mmCIF file with all atom_site columns, C-alpha atoms in Angstrom:
data_model
loop_
_atom_site.group_PDB
_atom_site.id
_atom_site.type_symbol
_atom_site.label_atom_id
_atom_site.label_alt_id
_atom_site.label_comp_id
_atom_site.label_asym_id
_atom_site.label_entity_id
_atom_site.label_seq_id
_atom_site.pdbx_PDB_ins_code
_atom_site.Cartn_x
_atom_site.Cartn_y
_atom_site.Cartn_z
_atom_site.occupancy
_atom_site.B_iso_or_equiv
_atom_site.pdbx_formal_charge
_atom_site.auth_seq_id
_atom_site.auth_comp_id
_atom_site.auth_asym_id
_atom_site.auth_atom_id
_atom_site.pdbx_PDB_model_num
ATOM 1   C CA . UNK A 1 1   ? -0.052  0.611   -0.191 1.00 71.00 ? 6   UNK A CA 1
ATOM 2   C CA . UNK A 1 2   ? 0.863   3.731   -0.481 1.00 80.00 ? 7   UNK A CA 1
ATOM 3   C CA . UNK A 1 3   ? 3.275   4.265   2.361  1.00 88.00 ? 8   UNK A CA 1
ATOM 4   C CA . UNK A 1 4   ? 4.850   7.960   3.081  1.00 93.00 ? 9   UNK A CA 1
ATOM 5   C CA . UNK A 1 5   ? 8.292   8.258   5.397  1.00 95.00 ? 10  UNK A CA 1
ATOM 6   C CA . UNK A 1 6   ? 8.127   10.980  8.164  1.00 97.00 ? 11  UNK A CA 1
ATOM 7   C CA . UNK A 1 7   ? 11.203  12.582  10.050 1.00 96.00 ? 12  UNK A CA 1
ATOM 8   C CA . UNK A 1 8   ? 12.352  12.805  12.455 1.00 97.00 ? 13  UNK A CA 1
ATOM 9   C CA . UNK A 1 9   ? 10.638  11.069  14.474 1.00 96.00 ? 14  UNK A CA 1
ATOM 10  C CA . UNK A 1 10  ? 10.909  13.208  17.421 1.00 96.00 ? 15  UNK A CA 1
ATOM 11  C CA . UNK A 1 11  ? 13.222  16.243  17.650 1.00 97.00 ? 16  UNK A CA 1
ATOM 12  C CA . UNK A 1 12  ? 14.607  18.121  20.935 1.00 97.00 ? 17  UNK A CA 1
ATOM 13  C CA . UNK A 1 13  ? 15.160  21.931  20.269 1.00 96.00 ? 18  UNK A CA 1
ATOM 14  C CA . UNK A 1 14  ? 16.083  24.847  21.826 1.00 97.00 ? 19  UNK A CA 1
ATOM 15  C CA . UNK A 1 15  ? 13.306  27.953  21.930 1.00 97.00 ? 20  UNK A CA 1
ATOM 16  C CA . UNK A 1 16  ? 14.001  30.132  19.397 1.00 97.00 ? 21  UNK A CA 1
ATOM 17  C CA . UNK A 1 17  ? 15.401  27.804  16.606 1.00 97.00 ? 22  UNK A CA 1
ATOM 18  C CA . UNK A 1 18  ? 14.208  26.203  13.465 1.00 97.00 ? 23  UNK A CA 1
ATOM 19  C CA . UNK A 1 19  ? 13.398  22.583  12.824 1.00 98.00 ? 24  UNK A CA 1
ATOM 20  C CA . UNK A 1 20  ? 12.309  21.136  9.586  1.00 97.00 ? 25  UNK A CA 1
ATOM 21  C CA . UNK A 1 21  ? 9.971   18.044  9.413  1.00 98.00 ? 26  UNK A CA 1
ATOM 22  C CA . UNK A 1 22  ? 10.028  15.953  6.149  1.00 97.00 ? 27  UNK A CA 1
ATOM 23  C CA . UNK A 1 23  ? 7.218   13.796  4.926  1.00 96.00 ? 28  UNK A CA 1
ATOM 24  C CA . UNK A 1 24  ? 8.105   11.625  1.211  1.00 94.00 ? 29  UNK A CA 1
ATOM 25  C CA . UNK A 1 25  ? 5.429   9.359   0.066  1.00 90.00 ? 30  UNK A CA 1
ATOM 26  C CA . UNK A 1 26  ? 7.408   6.496   -1.514 1.00 91.00 ? 31  UNK A CA 1
ATOM 27  C CA . UNK A 1 27  ? 5.390   4.734   -3.683 1.00 84.00 ? 32  UNK A CA 1
ATOM 28  C CA . UNK A 1 28  ? 3.045   6.994   -5.229 1.00 84.00 ? 33  UNK A CA 1
ATOM 29  C CA . UNK A 1 29  ? 2.817   10.624  -5.931 1.00 84.00 ? 34  UNK A CA 1
ATOM 30  C CA . UNK A 1 30  ? 1.259   12.845  -3.609 1.00 84.00 ? 35  UNK A CA 1
ATOM 31  C CA . UNK A 1 31  ? -0.203  16.407  -5.437 1.00 84.00 ? 36  UNK A CA 1
ATOM 32  C CA . UNK A 1 32  ? -2.159  17.294  -1.718 1.00 88.00 ? 37  UNK A CA 1
ATOM 33  C CA . UNK A 1 33  ? -0.630  16.925  1.376  1.00 91.00 ? 38  UNK A CA 1
ATOM 34  C CA . UNK A 1 34  ? -2.021  17.958  4.979  1.00 93.00 ? 39  UNK A CA 1
ATOM 35  C CA . UNK A 1 35  ? -0.286  18.426  8.064  1.00 96.00 ? 40  UNK A CA 1
ATOM 36  C CA . UNK A 1 36  ? -1.736  18.304  11.474 1.00 96.00 ? 41  UNK A CA 1
ATOM 37  C CA . UNK A 1 37  ? -0.486  19.008  15.020 1.00 96.00 ? 42  UNK A CA 1
ATOM 38  C CA . UNK A 1 38  ? -1.812  17.136  17.728 1.00 94.00 ? 43  UNK A CA 1
ATOM 39  C CA . UNK A 1 39  ? -1.480  17.895  21.868 1.00 92.00 ? 44  UNK A CA 1
ATOM 40  C CA . UNK A 1 40  ? -1.864  15.025  24.358 1.00 87.00 ? 45  UNK A CA 1
ATOM 41  C CA . UNK A 1 41  ? -5.415  13.925  24.554 1.00 82.00 ? 46  UNK A CA 1
ATOM 42  C CA . UNK A 1 42  ? -6.908  16.126  21.596 1.00 86.00 ? 47  UNK A CA 1
ATOM 43  C CA . UNK A 1 43  ? -8.132  15.591  18.110 1.00 87.00 ? 48  UNK A CA 1
ATOM 44  C CA . UNK A 1 44  ? -5.654  16.001  15.064 1.00 91.00 ? 49  UNK A CA 1
ATOM 45  C CA . UNK A 1 45  ? -5.484  19.903  14.073 1.00 92.00 ? 50  UNK A CA 1
ATOM 46  C CA . UNK A 1 46  ? -4.905  20.568  10.352 1.00 93.00 ? 51  UNK A CA 1
ATOM 47  C CA . UNK A 1 47  ? -2.522  23.001  9.825  1.00 96.00 ? 52  UNK A CA 1
ATOM 48  C CA . UNK A 1 48  ? -2.269  23.497  6.302  1.00 95.00 ? 53  UNK A CA 1
ATOM 49  C CA . UNK A 1 49  ? -3.274  21.798  3.235  1.00 92.00 ? 54  UNK A CA 1
ATOM 50  C CA . UNK A 1 50  ? -0.191  22.080  0.913  1.00 91.00 ? 55  UNK A CA 1
ATOM 51  C CA . UNK A 1 51  ? -0.489  21.840  -3.026 1.00 87.00 ? 56  UNK A CA 1
ATOM 52  C CA . UNK A 1 52  ? 2.832   20.510  -5.745 1.00 85.00 ? 57  UNK A CA 1
ATOM 53  C CA . UNK A 1 53  ? 3.729   23.242  -6.485 1.00 83.00 ? 58  UNK A CA 1
ATOM 54  C CA . UNK A 1 54  ? 1.910   26.255  -5.409 1.00 85.00 ? 59  UNK A CA 1
ATOM 55  C CA . UNK A 1 55  ? 1.578   27.993  -1.987 1.00 88.00 ? 60  UNK A CA 1
ATOM 56  C CA . UNK A 1 56  ? -0.184  26.089  1.001  1.00 92.00 ? 61  UNK A CA 1
ATOM 57  C CA . UNK A 1 57  ? -3.143  26.864  2.602  1.00 93.00 ? 62  UNK A CA 1
ATOM 58  C CA . UNK A 1 58  ? -3.403  27.541  6.383  1.00 95.00 ? 63  UNK A CA 1
ATOM 59  C CA . UNK A 1 59  ? -6.076  27.182  8.425  1.00 93.00 ? 64  UNK A CA 1
ATOM 60  C CA . UNK A 1 60  ? -7.477  29.924  10.290 1.00 93.00 ? 65  UNK A CA 1
ATOM 61  C CA . UNK A 1 61  ? -5.285  30.927  13.391 1.00 94.00 ? 66  UNK A CA 1
ATOM 62  C CA . UNK A 1 62  ? -2.236  29.055  11.761 1.00 95.00 ? 67  UNK A CA 1
ATOM 63  C CA . UNK A 1 63  ? 0.181   31.411  11.339 1.00 94.00 ? 68  UNK A CA 1
ATOM 64  C CA . UNK A 1 64  ? 1.824   31.071  8.011  1.00 93.00 ? 69  UNK A CA 1
ATOM 65  C CA . UNK A 1 65  ? 5.448   32.776  8.517  1.00 95.00 ? 70  UNK A CA 1
ATOM 66  C CA . UNK A 1 66  ? 6.015   30.304  11.683 1.00 96.00 ? 71  UNK A CA 1
ATOM 67  C CA . UNK A 1 67  ? 4.821   27.746  10.021 1.00 97.00 ? 72  UNK A CA 1
ATOM 68  C CA . UNK A 1 68  ? 6.518   27.002  6.599  1.00 96.00 ? 73  UNK A CA 1
ATOM 69  C CA . UNK A 1 69  ? 5.597   24.436  4.212  1.00 94.00 ? 74  UNK A CA 1
ATOM 70  C CA . UNK A 1 70  ? 7.307   23.584  1.420  1.00 91.00 ? 75  UNK A CA 1
ATOM 71  C CA . UNK A 1 71  ? 5.908   21.167  -1.807 1.00 89.00 ? 76  UNK A CA 1
ATOM 72  C CA . UNK A 1 72  ? 8.275   21.283  -4.363 1.00 82.00 ? 77  UNK A CA 1
ATOM 73  C CA . UNK A 1 73  ? 8.024   17.971  -5.718 1.00 88.00 ? 78  UNK A CA 1
ATOM 74  C CA . UNK A 1 74  ? 5.389   15.319  -6.192 1.00 87.00 ? 79  UNK A CA 1
ATOM 75  C CA . UNK A 1 75  ? 7.105   13.218  -3.089 1.00 90.00 ? 80  UNK A CA 1
ATOM 76  C CA . UNK A 1 76  ? 8.489   15.620  -0.977 1.00 92.00 ? 81  UNK A CA 1
ATOM 77  C CA . UNK A 1 77  ? 6.419   17.997  1.265  1.00 93.00 ? 82  UNK A CA 1
ATOM 78  C CA . UNK A 1 78  ? 8.305   19.555  4.602  1.00 95.00 ? 83  UNK A CA 1
ATOM 79  C CA . UNK A 1 79  ? 7.000   22.434  7.405  1.00 97.00 ? 84  UNK A CA 1
ATOM 80  C CA . UNK A 1 80  ? 9.562   24.350  8.761  1.00 97.00 ? 85  UNK A CA 1
ATOM 81  C CA . UNK A 1 81  ? 8.581   25.391  12.141 1.00 97.00 ? 86  UNK A CA 1
ATOM 82  C CA . UNK A 1 82  ? 10.696  28.955  12.436 1.00 97.00 ? 87  UNK A CA 1
ATOM 83  C CA . UNK A 1 83  ? 11.214  30.754  15.853 1.00 97.00 ? 88  UNK A CA 1
ATOM 84  C CA . UNK A 1 84  ? 10.092  27.740  17.617 1.00 97.00 ? 89  UNK A CA 1
ATOM 85  C CA . UNK A 1 85  ? 9.078   28.500  21.494 1.00 96.00 ? 90  UNK A CA 1
ATOM 86  C CA . UNK A 1 86  ? 7.544   25.585  24.147 1.00 96.00 ? 91  UNK A CA 1
ATOM 87  C CA . UNK A 1 87  ? 3.694   26.277  23.182 1.00 95.00 ? 92  UNK A CA 1
ATOM 88  C CA . UNK A 1 88  ? 5.273   24.674  19.961 1.00 96.00 ? 93  UNK A CA 1
ATOM 89  C CA . UNK A 1 89  ? 5.777   21.449  21.045 1.00 97.00 ? 94  UNK A CA 1
ATOM 90  C CA . UNK A 1 90  ? 3.404   19.305  19.956 1.00 96.00 ? 95  UNK A CA 1
ATOM 91  C CA . UNK A 1 91  ? 2.802   16.080  17.759 1.00 97.00 ? 96  UNK A CA 1
ATOM 92  C CA . UNK A 1 92  ? 3.079   16.372  13.934 1.00 98.00 ? 97  UNK A CA 1
ATOM 93  C CA . UNK A 1 93  ? 1.739   14.336  11.627 1.00 97.00 ? 98  UNK A CA 1
ATOM 94  C CA . UNK A 1 94  ? 1.556   14.308  7.696  1.00 96.00 ? 99  UNK A CA 1
ATOM 95  C CA . UNK A 1 95  ? -1.384  13.053  5.697  1.00 94.00 ? 100 UNK A CA 1
ATOM 96  C CA . UNK A 1 96  ? -1.440  12.149  2.177  1.00 91.00 ? 101 UNK A CA 1
ATOM 97  C CA . UNK A 1 97  ? -4.509  10.860  -0.454 1.00 80.00 ? 102 UNK A CA 1
ATOM 98  C CA . UNK A 1 98  ? -3.578  8.724   -3.113 1.00 70.00 ? 103 UNK A CA 1
ATOM 99  C CA . UNK A 1 99  ? -4.852  10.156  -5.772 1.00 64.00 ? 104 UNK A CA 1
ATOM 100 C CA . UNK A 1 100 ? -7.793  7.970   -6.928 1.00 60.00 ? 105 UNK A CA 1
ATOM 101 C CA . UNK A 1 101 ? -8.002  6.023   -4.368 1.00 56.00 ? 106 UNK A CA 1
ATOM 102 C CA . UNK A 1 102 ? -11.315 6.758   -2.124 1.00 59.00 ? 107 UNK A CA 1
ATOM 103 C CA . UNK A 1 103 ? -10.253 4.714   0.956  1.00 61.00 ? 108 UNK A CA 1
ATOM 104 C CA . UNK A 1 104 ? -9.076  7.195   3.292  1.00 70.00 ? 109 UNK A CA 1
ATOM 105 C CA . UNK A 1 105 ? -5.133  8.895   4.152  1.00 83.00 ? 110 UNK A CA 1
ATOM 106 C CA . UNK A 1 106 ? -2.217  7.279   4.538  1.00 88.00 ? 111 UNK A CA 1
ATOM 107 C CA . UNK A 1 107 ? -0.655  9.250   7.568  1.00 93.00 ? 112 UNK A CA 1
ATOM 108 C CA . UNK A 1 108 ? 3.057   9.544   8.410  1.00 95.00 ? 113 UNK A CA 1
ATOM 109 C CA . UNK A 1 109 ? 4.159   8.253   11.523 1.00 96.00 ? 114 UNK A CA 1
ATOM 110 C CA . UNK A 1 110 ? 4.434   11.351  13.078 1.00 96.00 ? 115 UNK A CA 1
ATOM 111 C CA . UNK A 1 111 ? 7.354   13.848  14.552 1.00 97.00 ? 116 UNK A CA 1
ATOM 112 C CA . UNK A 1 112 ? 7.378   14.424  18.352 1.00 97.00 ? 117 UNK A CA 1
ATOM 113 C CA . UNK A 1 113 ? 8.616   17.883  18.901 1.00 97.00 ? 118 UNK A CA 1
ATOM 114 C CA . UNK A 1 114 ? 10.097  19.053  22.044 1.00 97.00 ? 119 UNK A CA 1
ATOM 115 C CA . UNK A 1 115 ? 11.260  22.664  22.863 1.00 97.00 ? 120 UNK A CA 1
ATOM 116 C CA . UNK A 1 116 ? 13.189  23.280  25.389 1.00 97.00 ? 121 UNK A CA 1
ATOM 117 C CA . UNK B 2 1   ? -17.377 25.413  12.408 1.00 54.00 ? 25  UNK B CA 1
ATOM 118 C CA . UNK B 2 2   ? -18.017 22.629  10.938 1.00 58.00 ? 26  UNK B CA 1
ATOM 119 C CA . UNK B 2 3   ? -17.450 20.038  13.699 1.00 88.00 ? 27  UNK B CA 1
ATOM 120 C CA . UNK B 2 4   ? -16.971 15.971  14.277 1.00 94.00 ? 28  UNK B CA 1
ATOM 121 C CA . UNK B 2 5   ? -17.776 15.009  17.691 1.00 94.00 ? 29  UNK B CA 1
ATOM 122 C CA . UNK B 2 6   ? -17.517 11.621  19.943 1.00 95.00 ? 30  UNK B CA 1
ATOM 123 C CA . UNK B 2 7   ? -17.135 11.170  23.345 1.00 90.00 ? 31  UNK B CA 1
ATOM 124 C CA . UNK B 2 8   ? -13.951 11.332  24.633 1.00 87.00 ? 32  UNK B CA 1
ATOM 125 C CA . UNK B 2 9   ? -13.927 8.061   27.016 1.00 89.00 ? 33  UNK B CA 1
ATOM 126 C CA . UNK B 2 10  ? -12.697 6.300   28.112 1.00 94.00 ? 34  UNK B CA 1
ATOM 127 C CA . UNK B 2 11  ? -15.094 3.192   27.360 1.00 96.00 ? 35  UNK B CA 1
ATOM 128 C CA . UNK B 2 12  ? -14.235 0.216   29.558 1.00 97.00 ? 36  UNK B CA 1
ATOM 129 C CA . UNK B 2 13  ? -15.737 -3.431  28.113 1.00 97.00 ? 37  UNK B CA 1
ATOM 130 C CA . UNK B 2 14  ? -14.465 -6.673  28.555 1.00 97.00 ? 38  UNK B CA 1
ATOM 131 C CA . UNK B 2 15  ? -12.347 -9.446  26.076 1.00 98.00 ? 39  UNK B CA 1
ATOM 132 C CA . UNK B 2 16  ? -14.935 -10.718 23.912 1.00 97.00 ? 40  UNK B CA 1
ATOM 133 C CA . UNK B 2 17  ? -17.699 -7.947  24.714 1.00 97.00 ? 41  UNK B CA 1
ATOM 134 C CA . UNK B 2 18  ? -18.847 -5.610  21.534 1.00 97.00 ? 42  UNK B CA 1
ATOM 135 C CA . UNK B 2 19  ? -17.755 -2.255  21.447 1.00 97.00 ? 43  UNK B CA 1
ATOM 136 C CA . UNK B 2 20  ? -19.212 0.762   20.077 1.00 97.00 ? 44  UNK B CA 1
ATOM 137 C CA . UNK B 2 21  ? -18.337 3.734   19.283 1.00 98.00 ? 45  UNK B CA 1
ATOM 138 C CA . UNK B 2 22  ? -19.958 6.720   18.241 1.00 97.00 ? 46  UNK B CA 1
ATOM 139 C CA . UNK B 2 23  ? -19.388 10.165  16.321 1.00 97.00 ? 47  UNK B CA 1
ATOM 140 C CA . UNK B 2 24  ? -21.582 12.631  15.065 1.00 97.00 ? 48  UNK B CA 1
ATOM 141 C CA . UNK B 2 25  ? -20.890 15.831  12.589 1.00 95.00 ? 49  UNK B CA 1
ATOM 142 C CA . UNK B 2 26  ? -22.697 18.891  12.112 1.00 93.00 ? 50  UNK B CA 1
ATOM 143 C CA . UNK B 2 27  ? -21.586 18.963  8.369  1.00 89.00 ? 51  UNK B CA 1
ATOM 144 C CA . UNK B 2 28  ? -24.859 17.536  5.993  1.00 89.00 ? 52  UNK B CA 1
ATOM 145 C CA . UNK B 2 29  ? -22.974 17.878  2.609  1.00 88.00 ? 53  UNK B CA 1
ATOM 146 C CA . UNK B 2 30  ? -20.321 15.499  3.929  1.00 89.00 ? 54  UNK B CA 1
ATOM 147 C CA . UNK B 2 31  ? -20.489 12.260  2.073  1.00 88.00 ? 55  UNK B CA 1
ATOM 148 C CA . UNK B 2 32  ? -16.880 10.413  3.492  1.00 90.00 ? 56  UNK B CA 1
ATOM 149 C CA . UNK B 2 33  ? -16.958 8.646   6.790  1.00 93.00 ? 57  UNK B CA 1
ATOM 150 C CA . UNK B 2 34  ? -13.952 6.855   8.244  1.00 93.00 ? 58  UNK B CA 1
ATOM 151 C CA . UNK B 2 35  ? -12.933 5.372   11.244 1.00 95.00 ? 59  UNK B CA 1
ATOM 152 C CA . UNK B 2 36  ? -9.231  5.426   12.669 1.00 94.00 ? 60  UNK B CA 1
ATOM 153 C CA . UNK B 2 37  ? -7.185  3.920   15.375 1.00 96.00 ? 61  UNK B CA 1
ATOM 154 C CA . UNK B 2 38  ? -4.106  5.381   17.092 1.00 95.00 ? 62  UNK B CA 1
ATOM 155 C CA . UNK B 2 39  ? -2.234  3.802   20.005 1.00 95.00 ? 63  UNK B CA 1
ATOM 156 C CA . UNK B 2 40  ? -0.789  5.960   22.093 1.00 91.00 ? 64  UNK B CA 1
ATOM 157 C CA . UNK B 2 41  ? 2.040   7.969   20.318 1.00 89.00 ? 65  UNK B CA 1
ATOM 158 C CA . UNK B 2 42  ? 1.958   7.180   17.593 1.00 93.00 ? 66  UNK B CA 1
ATOM 159 C CA . UNK B 2 43  ? 0.406   8.525   13.526 1.00 93.00 ? 67  UNK B CA 1
ATOM 160 C CA . UNK B 2 44  ? -3.429  7.110   13.297 1.00 92.00 ? 68  UNK B CA 1
ATOM 161 C CA . UNK B 2 45  ? -4.406  3.989   10.870 1.00 91.00 ? 69  UNK B CA 1
ATOM 162 C CA . UNK B 2 46  ? -7.553  3.289   9.053  1.00 89.00 ? 70  UNK B CA 1
ATOM 163 C CA . UNK B 2 47  ? -10.542 0.659   9.929  1.00 92.00 ? 71  UNK B CA 1
ATOM 164 C CA . UNK B 2 48  ? -12.934 1.875   7.896  1.00 90.00 ? 72  UNK B CA 1
ATOM 165 C CA . UNK B 2 49  ? -14.485 3.931   5.567  1.00 91.00 ? 73  UNK B CA 1
ATOM 166 C CA . UNK B 2 50  ? -18.135 4.358   4.596  1.00 94.00 ? 74  UNK B CA 1
ATOM 167 C CA . UNK B 2 51  ? -19.798 6.445   1.854  1.00 92.00 ? 75  UNK B CA 1
ATOM 168 C CA . UNK B 2 52  ? -22.987 5.091   1.966  1.00 93.00 ? 76  UNK B CA 1
ATOM 169 C CA . UNK B 2 53  ? -25.948 4.264   4.556  1.00 96.00 ? 77  UNK B CA 1
ATOM 170 C CA . UNK B 2 54  ? -26.514 1.356   6.171  1.00 96.00 ? 78  UNK B CA 1
ATOM 171 C CA . UNK B 2 55  ? -23.561 -0.876  7.478  1.00 97.00 ? 79  UNK B CA 1
ATOM 172 C CA . UNK B 2 56  ? -20.311 -2.069  6.017  1.00 96.00 ? 80  UNK B CA 1
ATOM 173 C CA . UNK B 2 57  ? -18.954 -5.018  7.697  1.00 96.00 ? 81  UNK B CA 1
ATOM 174 C CA . UNK B 2 58  ? -14.713 -6.269  7.546  1.00 95.00 ? 82  UNK B CA 1
ATOM 175 C CA . UNK B 2 59  ? -13.760 -8.554  9.570  1.00 96.00 ? 83  UNK B CA 1
ATOM 176 C CA . UNK B 2 60  ? -14.791 -8.007  13.203 1.00 97.00 ? 84  UNK B CA 1
ATOM 177 C CA . UNK B 2 61  ? -15.191 -4.112  12.748 1.00 98.00 ? 85  UNK B CA 1
ATOM 178 C CA . UNK B 2 62  ? -18.779 -2.760  11.440 1.00 98.00 ? 86  UNK B CA 1
ATOM 179 C CA . UNK B 2 63  ? -19.718 0.791   10.880 1.00 97.00 ? 87  UNK B CA 1
ATOM 180 C CA . UNK B 2 64  ? -22.890 2.450   10.437 1.00 98.00 ? 88  UNK B CA 1
ATOM 181 C CA . UNK B 2 65  ? -23.646 5.027   8.748  1.00 97.00 ? 89  UNK B CA 1
ATOM 182 C CA . UNK B 2 66  ? -27.078 7.096   8.796  1.00 97.00 ? 90  UNK B CA 1
ATOM 183 C CA . UNK B 2 67  ? -26.842 10.401  7.261  1.00 95.00 ? 91  UNK B CA 1
ATOM 184 C CA . UNK B 2 68  ? -30.339 11.604  8.158  1.00 95.00 ? 92  UNK B CA 1
ATOM 185 C CA . UNK B 2 69  ? -29.589 11.506  11.784 1.00 95.00 ? 93  UNK B CA 1
ATOM 186 C CA . UNK B 2 70  ? -25.699 12.698  10.559 1.00 96.00 ? 94  UNK B CA 1
ATOM 187 C CA . UNK B 2 71  ? -24.584 9.936   12.726 1.00 95.00 ? 95  UNK B CA 1
ATOM 188 C CA . UNK B 2 72  ? -21.769 7.349   12.014 1.00 97.00 ? 96  UNK B CA 1
ATOM 189 C CA . UNK B 2 73  ? -20.261 4.707   14.290 1.00 98.00 ? 97  UNK B CA 1
ATOM 190 C CA . UNK B 2 74  ? -18.129 1.722   14.452 1.00 98.00 ? 98  UNK B CA 1
ATOM 191 C CA . UNK B 2 75  ? -18.832 -1.481  16.336 1.00 98.00 ? 99  UNK B CA 1
ATOM 192 C CA . UNK B 2 76  ? -16.091 -3.859  17.131 1.00 98.00 ? 100 UNK B CA 1
ATOM 193 C CA . UNK B 2 77  ? -17.276 -7.562  17.644 1.00 98.00 ? 101 UNK B CA 1
ATOM 194 C CA . UNK B 2 78  ? -15.318 -9.936  19.980 1.00 98.00 ? 102 UNK B CA 1
ATOM 195 C CA . UNK B 2 79  ? -13.025 -6.942  21.974 1.00 98.00 ? 103 UNK B CA 1
ATOM 196 C CA . UNK B 2 80  ? -9.252  -7.776  22.089 1.00 97.00 ? 104 UNK B CA 1
ATOM 197 C CA . UNK B 2 81  ? -6.955  -6.404  24.721 1.00 97.00 ? 105 UNK B CA 1
ATOM 198 C CA . UNK B 2 82  ? -4.899  -5.307  21.621 1.00 96.00 ? 106 UNK B CA 1
ATOM 199 C CA . UNK B 2 83  ? -8.014  -3.217  20.233 1.00 97.00 ? 107 UNK B CA 1
ATOM 200 C CA . UNK B 2 84  ? -7.430  -0.691  23.410 1.00 97.00 ? 108 UNK B CA 1
ATOM 201 C CA . UNK B 2 85  ? -6.829  2.528   21.750 1.00 97.00 ? 109 UNK B CA 1
ATOM 202 C CA . UNK B 2 86  ? -8.235  5.716   21.056 1.00 96.00 ? 110 UNK B CA 1
ATOM 203 C CA . UNK B 2 87  ? -10.497 5.443   17.805 1.00 97.00 ? 111 UNK B CA 1
ATOM 204 C CA . UNK B 2 88  ? -10.778 8.721   15.729 1.00 95.00 ? 112 UNK B CA 1
ATOM 205 C CA . UNK B 2 89  ? -13.919 9.358   13.601 1.00 96.00 ? 113 UNK B CA 1
ATOM 206 C CA . UNK B 2 90  ? -13.185 11.511  10.118 1.00 93.00 ? 114 UNK B CA 1
ATOM 207 C CA . UNK B 2 91  ? -15.770 13.358  8.176  1.00 92.00 ? 115 UNK B CA 1
ATOM 208 C CA . UNK B 2 92  ? -14.549 14.831  4.873  1.00 88.00 ? 116 UNK B CA 1
ATOM 209 C CA . UNK B 2 93  ? -15.993 18.529  4.308  1.00 78.00 ? 117 UNK B CA 1
ATOM 210 C CA . UNK B 2 94  ? -18.788 18.977  2.128  1.00 74.00 ? 118 UNK B CA 1
ATOM 211 C CA . UNK B 2 95  ? -17.526 18.794  -1.122 1.00 71.00 ? 119 UNK B CA 1
ATOM 212 C CA . UNK B 2 96  ? -13.748 18.449  -0.995 1.00 76.00 ? 120 UNK B CA 1
ATOM 213 C CA . UNK B 2 97  ? -11.211 15.657  0.241  1.00 77.00 ? 121 UNK B CA 1
ATOM 214 C CA . UNK B 2 98  ? -9.832  17.188  3.452  1.00 83.00 ? 122 UNK B CA 1
ATOM 215 C CA . UNK B 2 99  ? -10.888 15.816  6.491  1.00 85.00 ? 123 UNK B CA 1
ATOM 216 C CA . UNK B 2 100 ? -11.985 16.583  9.712  1.00 89.00 ? 124 UNK B CA 1
ATOM 217 C CA . UNK B 2 101 ? -11.481 14.521  12.965 1.00 91.00 ? 125 UNK B CA 1
ATOM 218 C CA . UNK B 2 102 ? -12.987 14.198  15.871 1.00 93.00 ? 126 UNK B CA 1
ATOM 219 C CA . UNK B 2 103 ? -11.374 13.982  19.187 1.00 92.00 ? 127 UNK B CA 1
ATOM 220 C CA . UNK B 2 104 ? -11.388 10.507  19.702 1.00 94.00 ? 128 UNK B CA 1
ATOM 221 C CA . UNK B 2 105 ? -12.970 7.939   21.938 1.00 96.00 ? 129 UNK B CA 1
ATOM 222 C CA . UNK B 2 106 ? -10.404 6.218   24.501 1.00 96.00 ? 130 UNK B CA 1
ATOM 223 C CA . UNK B 2 107 ? -11.216 2.030   24.223 1.00 97.00 ? 131 UNK B CA 1
ATOM 224 C CA . UNK B 2 108 ? -9.663  0.069   26.809 1.00 97.00 ? 132 UNK B CA 1
ATOM 225 C CA . UNK B 2 109 ? -10.998 -3.630  26.643 1.00 98.00 ? 133 UNK B CA 1
ATOM 226 C CA . UNK B 2 110 ? -9.684  -5.534  29.696 1.00 96.00 ? 134 UNK B CA 1
ATOM 227 C CA . UNK B 2 111 ? -8.597  -9.177  30.108 1.00 92.00 ? 135 UNK B CA 1
#
């Protein structure tokens, strides 16, 4: 089946630094990638939808200058958390819909970000 | 704000029992409905999808959809301790492929 590889699986960074998270579709072309954030015992909150070759669409309340999304190819989308703060600590997950498939979405394995 | 609502639980059932998980949604235009299982610290994995009113069975899992009542449920028969996880209901926004997730129901299956 379709696989999305996400890394790193966890990262600890200092306040004020930037962190990049990558998601790669391994055996299919992901024209659309979704980026989610999940706090403990909370739902997945959609942050943005990225489309290959165009600007990402951010959900209301998500700072586009803080969470930079790049989807430069059909197999790679990146999320960069800039000037990270402790409140950005969360579980970040990417997801892609396999074109032509109607059955749900394929998720990356997630990245646990801790900002100290 | 379109919403998907689930009881956060925990729902505790004995091994071998039927676990019933429920979800309601507010967007009447929604056409696609999904159930995901998420173990602690892991990303969600798809269990079932359902698009038409009625029941859809897959092994021990049965999804039920009632669009008139804006209600979707998941039944797990012969529950096993390994089924202990959080179950997320997801509903596609009407006319799009963008899913909205409920906060999930924690299921505990005790031996």
